[in-house]
mmCIF file of C-alpha atoms in Angstrom:
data_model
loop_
_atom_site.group_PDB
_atom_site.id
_atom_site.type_symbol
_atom_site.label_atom_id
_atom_site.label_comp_id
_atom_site.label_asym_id
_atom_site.label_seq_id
_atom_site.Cartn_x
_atom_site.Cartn_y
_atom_site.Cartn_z
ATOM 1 C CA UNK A 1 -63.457 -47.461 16.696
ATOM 2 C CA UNK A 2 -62.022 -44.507 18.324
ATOM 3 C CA UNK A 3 -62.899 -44.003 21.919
ATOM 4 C CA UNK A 4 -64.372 -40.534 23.107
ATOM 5 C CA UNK A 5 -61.912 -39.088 25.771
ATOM 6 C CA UNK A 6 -63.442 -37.078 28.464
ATOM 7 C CA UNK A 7 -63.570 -33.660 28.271
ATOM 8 C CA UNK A 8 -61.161 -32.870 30.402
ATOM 9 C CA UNK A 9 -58.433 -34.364 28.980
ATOM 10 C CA UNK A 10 -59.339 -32.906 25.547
ATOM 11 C CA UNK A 11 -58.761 -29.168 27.268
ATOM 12 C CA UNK A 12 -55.779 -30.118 28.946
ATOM 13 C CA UNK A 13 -54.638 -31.349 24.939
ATOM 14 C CA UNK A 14 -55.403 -28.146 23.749
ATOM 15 C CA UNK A 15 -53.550 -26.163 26.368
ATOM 16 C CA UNK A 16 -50.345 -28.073 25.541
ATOM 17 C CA UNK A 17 -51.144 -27.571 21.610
ATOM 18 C CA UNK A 18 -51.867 -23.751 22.147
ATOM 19 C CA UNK A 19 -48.271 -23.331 24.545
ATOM 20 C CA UNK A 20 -46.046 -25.237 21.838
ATOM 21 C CA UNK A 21 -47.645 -23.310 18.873
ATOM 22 C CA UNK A 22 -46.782 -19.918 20.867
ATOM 23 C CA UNK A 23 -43.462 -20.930 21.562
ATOM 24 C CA UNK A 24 -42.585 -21.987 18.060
ATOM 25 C CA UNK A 25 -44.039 -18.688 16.778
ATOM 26 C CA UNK A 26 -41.945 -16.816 18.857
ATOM 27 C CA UNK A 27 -38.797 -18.997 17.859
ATOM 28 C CA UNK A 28 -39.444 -18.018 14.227
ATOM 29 C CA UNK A 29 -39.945 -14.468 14.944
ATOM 30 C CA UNK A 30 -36.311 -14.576 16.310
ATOM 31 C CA UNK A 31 -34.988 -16.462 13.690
ATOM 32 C CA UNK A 32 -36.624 -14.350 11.325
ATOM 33 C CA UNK A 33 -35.201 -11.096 13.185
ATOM 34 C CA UNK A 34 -32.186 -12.571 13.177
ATOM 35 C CA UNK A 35 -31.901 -13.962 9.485
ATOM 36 C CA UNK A 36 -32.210 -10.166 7.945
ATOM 37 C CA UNK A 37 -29.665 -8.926 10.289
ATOM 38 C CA UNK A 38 -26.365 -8.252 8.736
ATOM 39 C CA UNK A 39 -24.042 -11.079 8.760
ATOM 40 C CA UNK A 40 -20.471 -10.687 10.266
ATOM 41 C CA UNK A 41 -19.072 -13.110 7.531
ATOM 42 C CA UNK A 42 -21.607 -13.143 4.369
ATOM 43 C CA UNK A 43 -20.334 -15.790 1.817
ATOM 44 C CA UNK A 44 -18.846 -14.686 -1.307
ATOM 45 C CA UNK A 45 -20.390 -16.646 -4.264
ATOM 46 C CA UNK A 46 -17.694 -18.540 -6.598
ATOM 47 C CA UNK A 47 -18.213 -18.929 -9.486
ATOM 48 C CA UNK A 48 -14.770 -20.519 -11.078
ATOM 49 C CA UNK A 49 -13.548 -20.195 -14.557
ATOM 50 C CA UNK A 50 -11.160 -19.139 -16.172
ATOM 51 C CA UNK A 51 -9.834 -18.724 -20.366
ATOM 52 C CA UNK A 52 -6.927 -18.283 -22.674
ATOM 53 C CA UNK A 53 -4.648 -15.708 -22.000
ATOM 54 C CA UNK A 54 -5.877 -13.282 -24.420
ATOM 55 C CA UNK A 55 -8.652 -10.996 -23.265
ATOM 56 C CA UNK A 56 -8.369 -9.523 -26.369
ATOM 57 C CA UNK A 57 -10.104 -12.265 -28.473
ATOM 58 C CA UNK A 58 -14.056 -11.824 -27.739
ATOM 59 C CA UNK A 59 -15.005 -12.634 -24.459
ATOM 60 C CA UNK A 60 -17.509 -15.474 -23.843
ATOM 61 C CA UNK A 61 -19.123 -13.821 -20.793
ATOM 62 C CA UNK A 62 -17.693 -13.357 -17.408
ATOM 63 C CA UNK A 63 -18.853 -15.520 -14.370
ATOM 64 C CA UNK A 64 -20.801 -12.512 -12.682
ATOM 65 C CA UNK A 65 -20.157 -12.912 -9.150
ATOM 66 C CA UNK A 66 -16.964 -13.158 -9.173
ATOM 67 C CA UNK A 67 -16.444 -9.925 -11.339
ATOM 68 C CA UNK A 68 -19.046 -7.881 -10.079
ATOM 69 C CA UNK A 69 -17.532 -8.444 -6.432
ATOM 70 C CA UNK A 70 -13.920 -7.825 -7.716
ATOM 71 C CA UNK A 71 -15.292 -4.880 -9.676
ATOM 72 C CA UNK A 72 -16.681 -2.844 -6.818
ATOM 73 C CA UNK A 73 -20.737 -2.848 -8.402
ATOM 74 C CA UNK A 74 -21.743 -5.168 -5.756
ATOM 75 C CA UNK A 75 -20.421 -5.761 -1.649
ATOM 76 C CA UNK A 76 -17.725 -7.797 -0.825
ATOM 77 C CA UNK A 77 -16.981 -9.616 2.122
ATOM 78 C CA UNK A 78 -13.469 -9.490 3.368
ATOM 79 C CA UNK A 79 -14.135 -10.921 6.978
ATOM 80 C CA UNK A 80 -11.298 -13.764 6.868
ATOM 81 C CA UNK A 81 -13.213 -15.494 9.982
ATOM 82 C CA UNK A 82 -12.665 -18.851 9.570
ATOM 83 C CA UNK A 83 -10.255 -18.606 6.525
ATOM 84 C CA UNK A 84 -7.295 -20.048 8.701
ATOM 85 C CA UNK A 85 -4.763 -23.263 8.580
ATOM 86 C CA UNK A 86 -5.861 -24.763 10.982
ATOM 87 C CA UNK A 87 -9.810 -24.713 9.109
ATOM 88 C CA UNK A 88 -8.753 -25.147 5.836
ATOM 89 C CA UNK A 89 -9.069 -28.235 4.220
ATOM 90 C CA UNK A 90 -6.025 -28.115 2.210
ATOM 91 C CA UNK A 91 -4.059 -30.719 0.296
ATOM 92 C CA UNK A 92 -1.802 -30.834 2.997
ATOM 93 C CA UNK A 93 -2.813 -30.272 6.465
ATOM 94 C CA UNK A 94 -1.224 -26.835 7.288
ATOM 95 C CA UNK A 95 0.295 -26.261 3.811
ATOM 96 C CA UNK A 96 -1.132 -24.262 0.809
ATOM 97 C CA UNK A 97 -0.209 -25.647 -2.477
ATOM 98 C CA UNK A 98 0.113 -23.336 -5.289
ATOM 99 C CA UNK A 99 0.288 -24.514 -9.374
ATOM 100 C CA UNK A 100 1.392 -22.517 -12.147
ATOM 101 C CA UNK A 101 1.923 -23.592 -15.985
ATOM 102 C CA UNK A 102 6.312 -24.421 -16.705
ATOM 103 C CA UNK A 103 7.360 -22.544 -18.046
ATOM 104 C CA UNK A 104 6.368 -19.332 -15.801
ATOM 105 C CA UNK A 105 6.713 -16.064 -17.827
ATOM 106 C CA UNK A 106 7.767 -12.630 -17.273
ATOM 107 C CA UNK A 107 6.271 -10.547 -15.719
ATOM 108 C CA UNK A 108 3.810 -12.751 -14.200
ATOM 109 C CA UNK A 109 7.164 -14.605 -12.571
ATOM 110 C CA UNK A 110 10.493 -14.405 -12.753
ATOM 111 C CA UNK A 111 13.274 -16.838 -14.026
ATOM 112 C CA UNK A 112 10.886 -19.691 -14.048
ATOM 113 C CA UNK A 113 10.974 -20.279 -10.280
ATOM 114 C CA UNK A 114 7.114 -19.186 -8.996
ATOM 115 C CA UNK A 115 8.590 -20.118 -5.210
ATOM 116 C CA UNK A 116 10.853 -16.587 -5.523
ATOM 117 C CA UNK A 117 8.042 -14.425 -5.228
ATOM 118 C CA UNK A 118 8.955 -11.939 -8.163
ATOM 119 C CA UNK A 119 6.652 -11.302 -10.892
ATOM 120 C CA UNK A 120 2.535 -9.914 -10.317
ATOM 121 C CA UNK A 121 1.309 -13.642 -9.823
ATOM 122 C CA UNK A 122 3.756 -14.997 -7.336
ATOM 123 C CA UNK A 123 3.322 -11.686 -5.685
ATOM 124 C CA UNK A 124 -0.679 -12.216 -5.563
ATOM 125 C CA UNK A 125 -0.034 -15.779 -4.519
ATOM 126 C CA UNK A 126 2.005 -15.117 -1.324
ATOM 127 C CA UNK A 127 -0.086 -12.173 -0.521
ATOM 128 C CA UNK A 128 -3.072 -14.404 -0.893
ATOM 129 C CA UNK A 129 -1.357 -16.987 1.625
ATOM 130 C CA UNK A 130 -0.736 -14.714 4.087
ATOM 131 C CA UNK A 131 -4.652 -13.045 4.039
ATOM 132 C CA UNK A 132 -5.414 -16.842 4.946
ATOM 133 C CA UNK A 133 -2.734 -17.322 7.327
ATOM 134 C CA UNK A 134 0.005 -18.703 5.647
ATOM 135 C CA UNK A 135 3.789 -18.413 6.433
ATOM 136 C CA UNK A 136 5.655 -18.710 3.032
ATOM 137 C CA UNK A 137 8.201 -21.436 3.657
ATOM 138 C CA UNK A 138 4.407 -23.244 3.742
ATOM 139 C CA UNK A 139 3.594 -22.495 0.676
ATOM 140 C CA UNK A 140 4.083 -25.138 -1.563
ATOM 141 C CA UNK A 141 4.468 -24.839 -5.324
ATOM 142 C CA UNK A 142 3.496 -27.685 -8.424
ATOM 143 C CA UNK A 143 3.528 -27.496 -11.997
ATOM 144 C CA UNK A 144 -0.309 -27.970 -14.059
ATOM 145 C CA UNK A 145 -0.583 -27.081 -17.585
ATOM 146 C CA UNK A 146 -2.956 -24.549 -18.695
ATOM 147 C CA UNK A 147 -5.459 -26.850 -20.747
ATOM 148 C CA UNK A 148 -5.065 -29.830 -17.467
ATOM 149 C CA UNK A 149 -5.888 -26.941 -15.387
ATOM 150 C CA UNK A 150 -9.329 -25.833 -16.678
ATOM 151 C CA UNK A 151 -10.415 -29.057 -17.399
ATOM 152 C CA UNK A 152 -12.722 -30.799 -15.119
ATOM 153 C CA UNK A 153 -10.451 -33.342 -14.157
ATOM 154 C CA UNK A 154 -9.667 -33.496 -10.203
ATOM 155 C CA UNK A 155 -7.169 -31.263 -9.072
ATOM 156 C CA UNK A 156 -4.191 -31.817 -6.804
ATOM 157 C CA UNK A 157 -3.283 -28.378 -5.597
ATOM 158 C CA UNK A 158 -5.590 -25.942 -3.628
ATOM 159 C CA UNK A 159 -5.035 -23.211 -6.333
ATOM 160 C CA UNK A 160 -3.526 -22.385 -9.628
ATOM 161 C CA UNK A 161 -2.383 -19.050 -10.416
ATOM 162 C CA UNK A 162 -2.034 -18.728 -14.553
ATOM 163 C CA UNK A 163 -3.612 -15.483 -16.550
ATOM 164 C CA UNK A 164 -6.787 -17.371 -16.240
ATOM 165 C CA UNK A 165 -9.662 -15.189 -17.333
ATOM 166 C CA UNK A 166 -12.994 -15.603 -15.626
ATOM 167 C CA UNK A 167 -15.411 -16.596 -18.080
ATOM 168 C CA UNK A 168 -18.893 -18.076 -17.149
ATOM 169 C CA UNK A 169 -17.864 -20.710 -19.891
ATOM 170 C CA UNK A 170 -14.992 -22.060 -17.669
ATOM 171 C CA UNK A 171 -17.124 -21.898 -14.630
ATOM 172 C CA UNK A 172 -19.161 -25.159 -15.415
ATOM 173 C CA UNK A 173 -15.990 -27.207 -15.259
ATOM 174 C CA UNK A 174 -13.992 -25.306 -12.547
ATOM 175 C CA UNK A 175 -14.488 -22.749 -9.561
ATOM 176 C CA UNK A 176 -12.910 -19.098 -9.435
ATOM 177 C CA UNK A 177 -11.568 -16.773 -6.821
ATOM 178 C CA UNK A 178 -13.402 -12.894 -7.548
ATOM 179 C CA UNK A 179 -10.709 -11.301 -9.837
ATOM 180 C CA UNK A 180 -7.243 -10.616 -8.576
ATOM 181 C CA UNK A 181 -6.327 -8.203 -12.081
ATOM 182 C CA UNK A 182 -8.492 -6.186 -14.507
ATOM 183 C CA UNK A 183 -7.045 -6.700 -17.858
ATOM 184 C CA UNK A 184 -5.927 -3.392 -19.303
ATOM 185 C CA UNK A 185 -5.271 -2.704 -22.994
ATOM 186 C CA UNK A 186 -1.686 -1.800 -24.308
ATOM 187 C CA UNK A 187 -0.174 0.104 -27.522
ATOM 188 C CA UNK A 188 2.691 -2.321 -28.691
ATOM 189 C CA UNK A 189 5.349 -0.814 -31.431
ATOM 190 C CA UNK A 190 9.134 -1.718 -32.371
ATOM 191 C CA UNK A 191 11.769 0.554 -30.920
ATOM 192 C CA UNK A 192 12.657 3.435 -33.051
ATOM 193 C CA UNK A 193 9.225 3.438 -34.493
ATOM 194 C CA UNK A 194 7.186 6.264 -34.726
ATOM 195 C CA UNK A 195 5.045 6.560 -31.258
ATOM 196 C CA UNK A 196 7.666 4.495 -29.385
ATOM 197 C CA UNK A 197 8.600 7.411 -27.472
ATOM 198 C CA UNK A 198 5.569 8.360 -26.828
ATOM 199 C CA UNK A 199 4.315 9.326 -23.539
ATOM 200 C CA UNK A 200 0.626 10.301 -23.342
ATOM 201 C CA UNK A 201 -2.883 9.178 -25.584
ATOM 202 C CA UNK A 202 -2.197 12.520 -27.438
ATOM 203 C CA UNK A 203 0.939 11.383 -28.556
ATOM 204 C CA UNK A 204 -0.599 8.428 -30.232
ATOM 205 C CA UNK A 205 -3.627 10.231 -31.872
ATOM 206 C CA UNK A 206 -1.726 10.883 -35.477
ATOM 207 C CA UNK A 207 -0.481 7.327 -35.652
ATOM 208 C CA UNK A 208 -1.431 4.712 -37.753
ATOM 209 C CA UNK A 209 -2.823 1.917 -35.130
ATOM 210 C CA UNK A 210 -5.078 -1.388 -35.805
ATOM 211 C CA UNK A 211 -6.562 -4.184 -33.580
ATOM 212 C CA UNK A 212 -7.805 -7.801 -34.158
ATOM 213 C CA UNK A 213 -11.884 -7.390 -35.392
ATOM 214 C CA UNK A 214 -14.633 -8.283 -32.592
ATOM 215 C CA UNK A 215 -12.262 -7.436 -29.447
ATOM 216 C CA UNK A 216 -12.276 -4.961 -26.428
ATOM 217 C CA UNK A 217 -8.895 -3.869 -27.892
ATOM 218 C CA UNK A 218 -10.505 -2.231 -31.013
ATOM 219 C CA UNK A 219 -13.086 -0.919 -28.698
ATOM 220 C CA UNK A 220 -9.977 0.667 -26.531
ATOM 221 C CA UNK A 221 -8.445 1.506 -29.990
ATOM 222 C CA UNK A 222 -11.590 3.659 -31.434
ATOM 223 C CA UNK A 223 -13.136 4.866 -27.866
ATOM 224 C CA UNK A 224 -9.744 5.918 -25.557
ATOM 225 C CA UNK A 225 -7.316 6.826 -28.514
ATOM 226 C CA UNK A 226 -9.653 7.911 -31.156
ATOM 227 C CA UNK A 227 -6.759 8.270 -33.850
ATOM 228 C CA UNK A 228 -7.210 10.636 -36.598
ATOM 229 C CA UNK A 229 -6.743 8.067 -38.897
ATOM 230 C CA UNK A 230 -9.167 5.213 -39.240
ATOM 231 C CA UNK A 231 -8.141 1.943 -37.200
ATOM 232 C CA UNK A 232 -6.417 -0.960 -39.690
ATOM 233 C CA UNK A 233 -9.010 -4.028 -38.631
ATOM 234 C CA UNK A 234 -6.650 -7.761 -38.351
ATOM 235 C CA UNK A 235 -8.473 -11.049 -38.846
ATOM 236 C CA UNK A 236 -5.499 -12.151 -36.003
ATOM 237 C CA UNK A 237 -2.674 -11.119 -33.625
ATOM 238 C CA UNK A 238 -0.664 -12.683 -36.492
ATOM 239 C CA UNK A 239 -1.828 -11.072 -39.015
ATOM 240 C CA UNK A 240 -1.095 -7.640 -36.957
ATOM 241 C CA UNK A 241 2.605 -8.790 -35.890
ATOM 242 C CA UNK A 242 3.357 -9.442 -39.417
ATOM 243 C CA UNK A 243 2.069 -5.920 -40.414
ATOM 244 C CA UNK A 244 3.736 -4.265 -37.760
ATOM 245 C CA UNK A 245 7.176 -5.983 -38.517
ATOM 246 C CA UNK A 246 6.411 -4.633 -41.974
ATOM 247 C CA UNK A 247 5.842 -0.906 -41.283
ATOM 248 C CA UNK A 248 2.162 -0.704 -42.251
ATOM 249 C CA UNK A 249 1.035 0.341 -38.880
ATOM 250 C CA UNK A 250 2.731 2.206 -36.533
ATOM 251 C CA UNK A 251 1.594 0.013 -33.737
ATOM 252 C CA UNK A 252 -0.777 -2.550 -32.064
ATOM 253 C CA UNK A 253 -3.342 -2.316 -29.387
ATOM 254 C CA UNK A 254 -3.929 -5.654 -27.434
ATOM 255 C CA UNK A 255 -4.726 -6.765 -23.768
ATOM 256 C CA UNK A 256 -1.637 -6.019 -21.658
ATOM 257 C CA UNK A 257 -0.839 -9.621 -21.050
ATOM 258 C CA UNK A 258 -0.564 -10.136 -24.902
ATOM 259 C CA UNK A 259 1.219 -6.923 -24.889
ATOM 260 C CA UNK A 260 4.303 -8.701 -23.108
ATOM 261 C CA UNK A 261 3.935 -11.377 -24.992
ATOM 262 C CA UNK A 262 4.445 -10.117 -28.409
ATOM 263 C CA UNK A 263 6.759 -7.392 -27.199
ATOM 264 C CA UNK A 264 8.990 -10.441 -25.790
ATOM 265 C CA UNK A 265 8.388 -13.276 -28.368
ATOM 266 C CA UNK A 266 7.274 -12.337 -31.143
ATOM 267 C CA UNK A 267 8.651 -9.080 -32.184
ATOM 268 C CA UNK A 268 12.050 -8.169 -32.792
ATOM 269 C CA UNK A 269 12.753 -5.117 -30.671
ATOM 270 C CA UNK A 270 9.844 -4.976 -29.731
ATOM 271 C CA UNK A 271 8.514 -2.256 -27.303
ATOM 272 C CA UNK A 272 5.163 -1.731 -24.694
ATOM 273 C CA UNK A 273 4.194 2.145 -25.464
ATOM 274 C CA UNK A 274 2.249 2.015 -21.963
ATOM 275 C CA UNK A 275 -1.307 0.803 -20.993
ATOM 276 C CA UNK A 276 -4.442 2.722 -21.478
ATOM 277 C CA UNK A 277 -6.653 3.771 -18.793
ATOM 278 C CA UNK A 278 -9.798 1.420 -17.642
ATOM 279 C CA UNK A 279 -12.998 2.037 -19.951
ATOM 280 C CA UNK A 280 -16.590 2.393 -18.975
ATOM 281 C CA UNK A 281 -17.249 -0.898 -19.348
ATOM 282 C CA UNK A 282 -16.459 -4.033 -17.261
ATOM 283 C CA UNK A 283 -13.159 -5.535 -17.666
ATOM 284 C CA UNK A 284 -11.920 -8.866 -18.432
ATOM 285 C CA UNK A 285 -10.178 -10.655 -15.158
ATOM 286 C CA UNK A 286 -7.483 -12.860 -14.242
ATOM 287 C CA UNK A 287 -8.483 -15.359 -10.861
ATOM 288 C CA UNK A 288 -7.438 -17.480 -8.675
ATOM 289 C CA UNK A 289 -8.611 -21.180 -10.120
ATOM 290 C CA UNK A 290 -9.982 -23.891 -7.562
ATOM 291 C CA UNK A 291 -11.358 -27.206 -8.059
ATOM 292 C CA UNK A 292 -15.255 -27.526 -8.482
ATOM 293 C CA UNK A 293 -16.920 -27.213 -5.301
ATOM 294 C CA UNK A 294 -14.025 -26.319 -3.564
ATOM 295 C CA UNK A 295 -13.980 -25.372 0.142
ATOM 296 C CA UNK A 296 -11.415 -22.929 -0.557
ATOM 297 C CA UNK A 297 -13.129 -21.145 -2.957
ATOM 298 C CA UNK A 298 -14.913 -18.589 -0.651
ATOM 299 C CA UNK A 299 -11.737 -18.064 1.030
ATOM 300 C CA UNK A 300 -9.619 -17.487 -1.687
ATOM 301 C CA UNK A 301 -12.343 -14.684 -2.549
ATOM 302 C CA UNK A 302 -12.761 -12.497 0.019
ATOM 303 C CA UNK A 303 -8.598 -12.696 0.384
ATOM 304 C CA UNK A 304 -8.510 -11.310 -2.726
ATOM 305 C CA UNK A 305 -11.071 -8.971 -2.037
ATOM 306 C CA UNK A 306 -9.041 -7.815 1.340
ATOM 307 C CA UNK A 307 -6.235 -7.352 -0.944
ATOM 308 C CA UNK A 308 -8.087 -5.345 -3.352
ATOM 309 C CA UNK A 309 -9.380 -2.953 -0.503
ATOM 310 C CA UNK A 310 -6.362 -2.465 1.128
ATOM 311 C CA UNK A 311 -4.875 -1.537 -2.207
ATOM 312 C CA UNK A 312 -2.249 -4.275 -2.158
ATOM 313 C CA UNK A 313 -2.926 -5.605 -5.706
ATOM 314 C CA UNK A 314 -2.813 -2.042 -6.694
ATOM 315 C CA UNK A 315 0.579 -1.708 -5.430
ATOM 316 C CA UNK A 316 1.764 -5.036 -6.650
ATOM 317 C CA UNK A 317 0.516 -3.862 -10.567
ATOM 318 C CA UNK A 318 2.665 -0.870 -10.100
ATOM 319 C CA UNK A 319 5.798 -2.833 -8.952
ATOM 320 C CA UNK A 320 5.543 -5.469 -11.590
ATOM 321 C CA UNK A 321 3.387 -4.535 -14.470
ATOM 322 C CA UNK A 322 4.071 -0.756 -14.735
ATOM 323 C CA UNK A 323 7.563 -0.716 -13.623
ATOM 324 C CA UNK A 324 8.297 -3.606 -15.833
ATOM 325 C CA UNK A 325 7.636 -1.691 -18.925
ATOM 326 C CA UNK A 326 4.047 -1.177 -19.271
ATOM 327 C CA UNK A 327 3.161 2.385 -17.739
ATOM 328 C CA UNK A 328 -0.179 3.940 -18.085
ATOM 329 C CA UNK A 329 -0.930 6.721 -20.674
ATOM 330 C CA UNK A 330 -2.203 9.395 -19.745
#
């Protein structure tokens, strides 16, 4: 049996219970207060993935934080706080090691050697070191595959830099910056062809054009050109090289990274007319590629998303992208 304290005890109880319940309420009214306050350094969510290198096949569906915060529909956080060598748990204490696929292509890199810093994604990976702190003789670069990249597998560099396009597919197996490039769409022709001169979309809109069926590139192709003469529909890029080669279209439209492709490798002479401007709807996007979980990931965001608002990647598109033989139509 429980013994019946005297009363005075029981009163002094409840005047401690009543002062600690007061106290606690007023802690959680701070907290509270303080909680809906805006935060100097709000995390950007990661969500990692990335795909094959052509956007123009049909997309799977992007990982939506990561493009909506590269996009500009939703805040992102740029405060680097934090985001330093010395608090970065990196491979190697002090270092930042960067992969990319062997060989490297044009005009992503340049002569197969990433560590140069020519070409858009060498560019994007130094600039990305030096948002988080990073000297570049301490950058260190490794060669990863594509398909050993995006696989779940454990990773042994901090990122990998390879025309990886966020998809919310990839995103189960891997983690992704926000987007460091919007894929564009590009007019590919032989030299000597018929629009290969040309300069503007109204130069284009009496050619004979086609695009592979189901992609944003037939989209581009129908909405941004509108050519006066129905679009020729391809079951592949193949199928579209081979007709091209043969003089039944005049040209191809096909996600800018494709664009270079075919223009280098698989066409003889072949030619970039230019780019065509952004859509209304939300682009495809290259990002930076982290291992699952990473504690770089957030990081590696809101660098990229300092390098976005202070134009940077803008300017490094123009040097190596437009300049290189891609410019936009107008």
């Amino acid at each position: 049996m429980f013994k019946r304290r005297p009363l005075a005890i029981v009163f002094a109880l409840a005047a401690v219970i009543a002062l600690t319940a007061s106290a606690c309420g007023s802690s959680s009214t701070t907290a509270a207060a303080s909680s809906t306050s805006p935060s100097s350094a709000a995390p950007v969510a990661s969500t990692g993935s990335s795909a094959a290198v052509s956007s123009s096949a049909p997309a799977s569906g992007a990982a939506t934080s990561a493009t909506s915060s590269a996009s500009g529909s939703a805040p992102a956080s740029t405060d680097l706080t934090g985001c330093t060598p010395d608090a970065l748990k990196t491979k190697t204490g002090g270092k930042l090691t960067v992969a990319t696929d062997n060989p490297a292509y044009e005009p992503w890199f340049s002569g197969n050697t990433p560590a140069n810093g020519k070409g858009f994604e060498s560019a994007v990976a130094y600039a990305v070191a030096t948002k988080l702190g990073y000297a570049k003789a301490d950058v260190i670069w490794t060669k990863e595959s594509f398909n050993a990249a995006v696989s779940p597998a454990p990773k042994d560099f901090d990122f990998d830099i390879n025309e990886f396009t966020i998809t919310a597919d990839r995103a189960k197996a891997v983690d992704f910056s926000t987007g460091y490039y919007d894929v564009t769409q590009a007019v590919v022709t032989t030299k000597g062809s018929a629009i290969a001169s040309a300069k503007s979309i109204a130069d284009l809109k009496g050619a004979k054009l086609g695009a592979q069926i189901g992609t944003t590139s037939l989209t581009a192709l129908n909405t941004l050109i509108a050519p006066s003469t129905k679009a020729t529909i391809f079951q592949t890029n193949d199928t579209a090289v081979a007709q091209l080669k043969n003089g039944q279209v005049d040209g191809i439209v096909v996600d800018t990274p494709t664009a270079f492709y075919m223009a280098s490798a698989q066409l003889d002479n072949g030619v970039i007319v230019g780019q065509l401007p952004a859509g209304s709807g939300t682009p495809d996007q290259f990002g930076l590629l982290l291992d699952k979980g990473s504690s770089l990931t957030s990081c590696a965001s809101k660098a990229v998303d300092a390098l976005r608002a202070d134009s940077t990647l803008a300017k490094l598109q123009t040097t190596w992208l437009a300049n290189a033989g891609a410019p936009v139509l107008k």
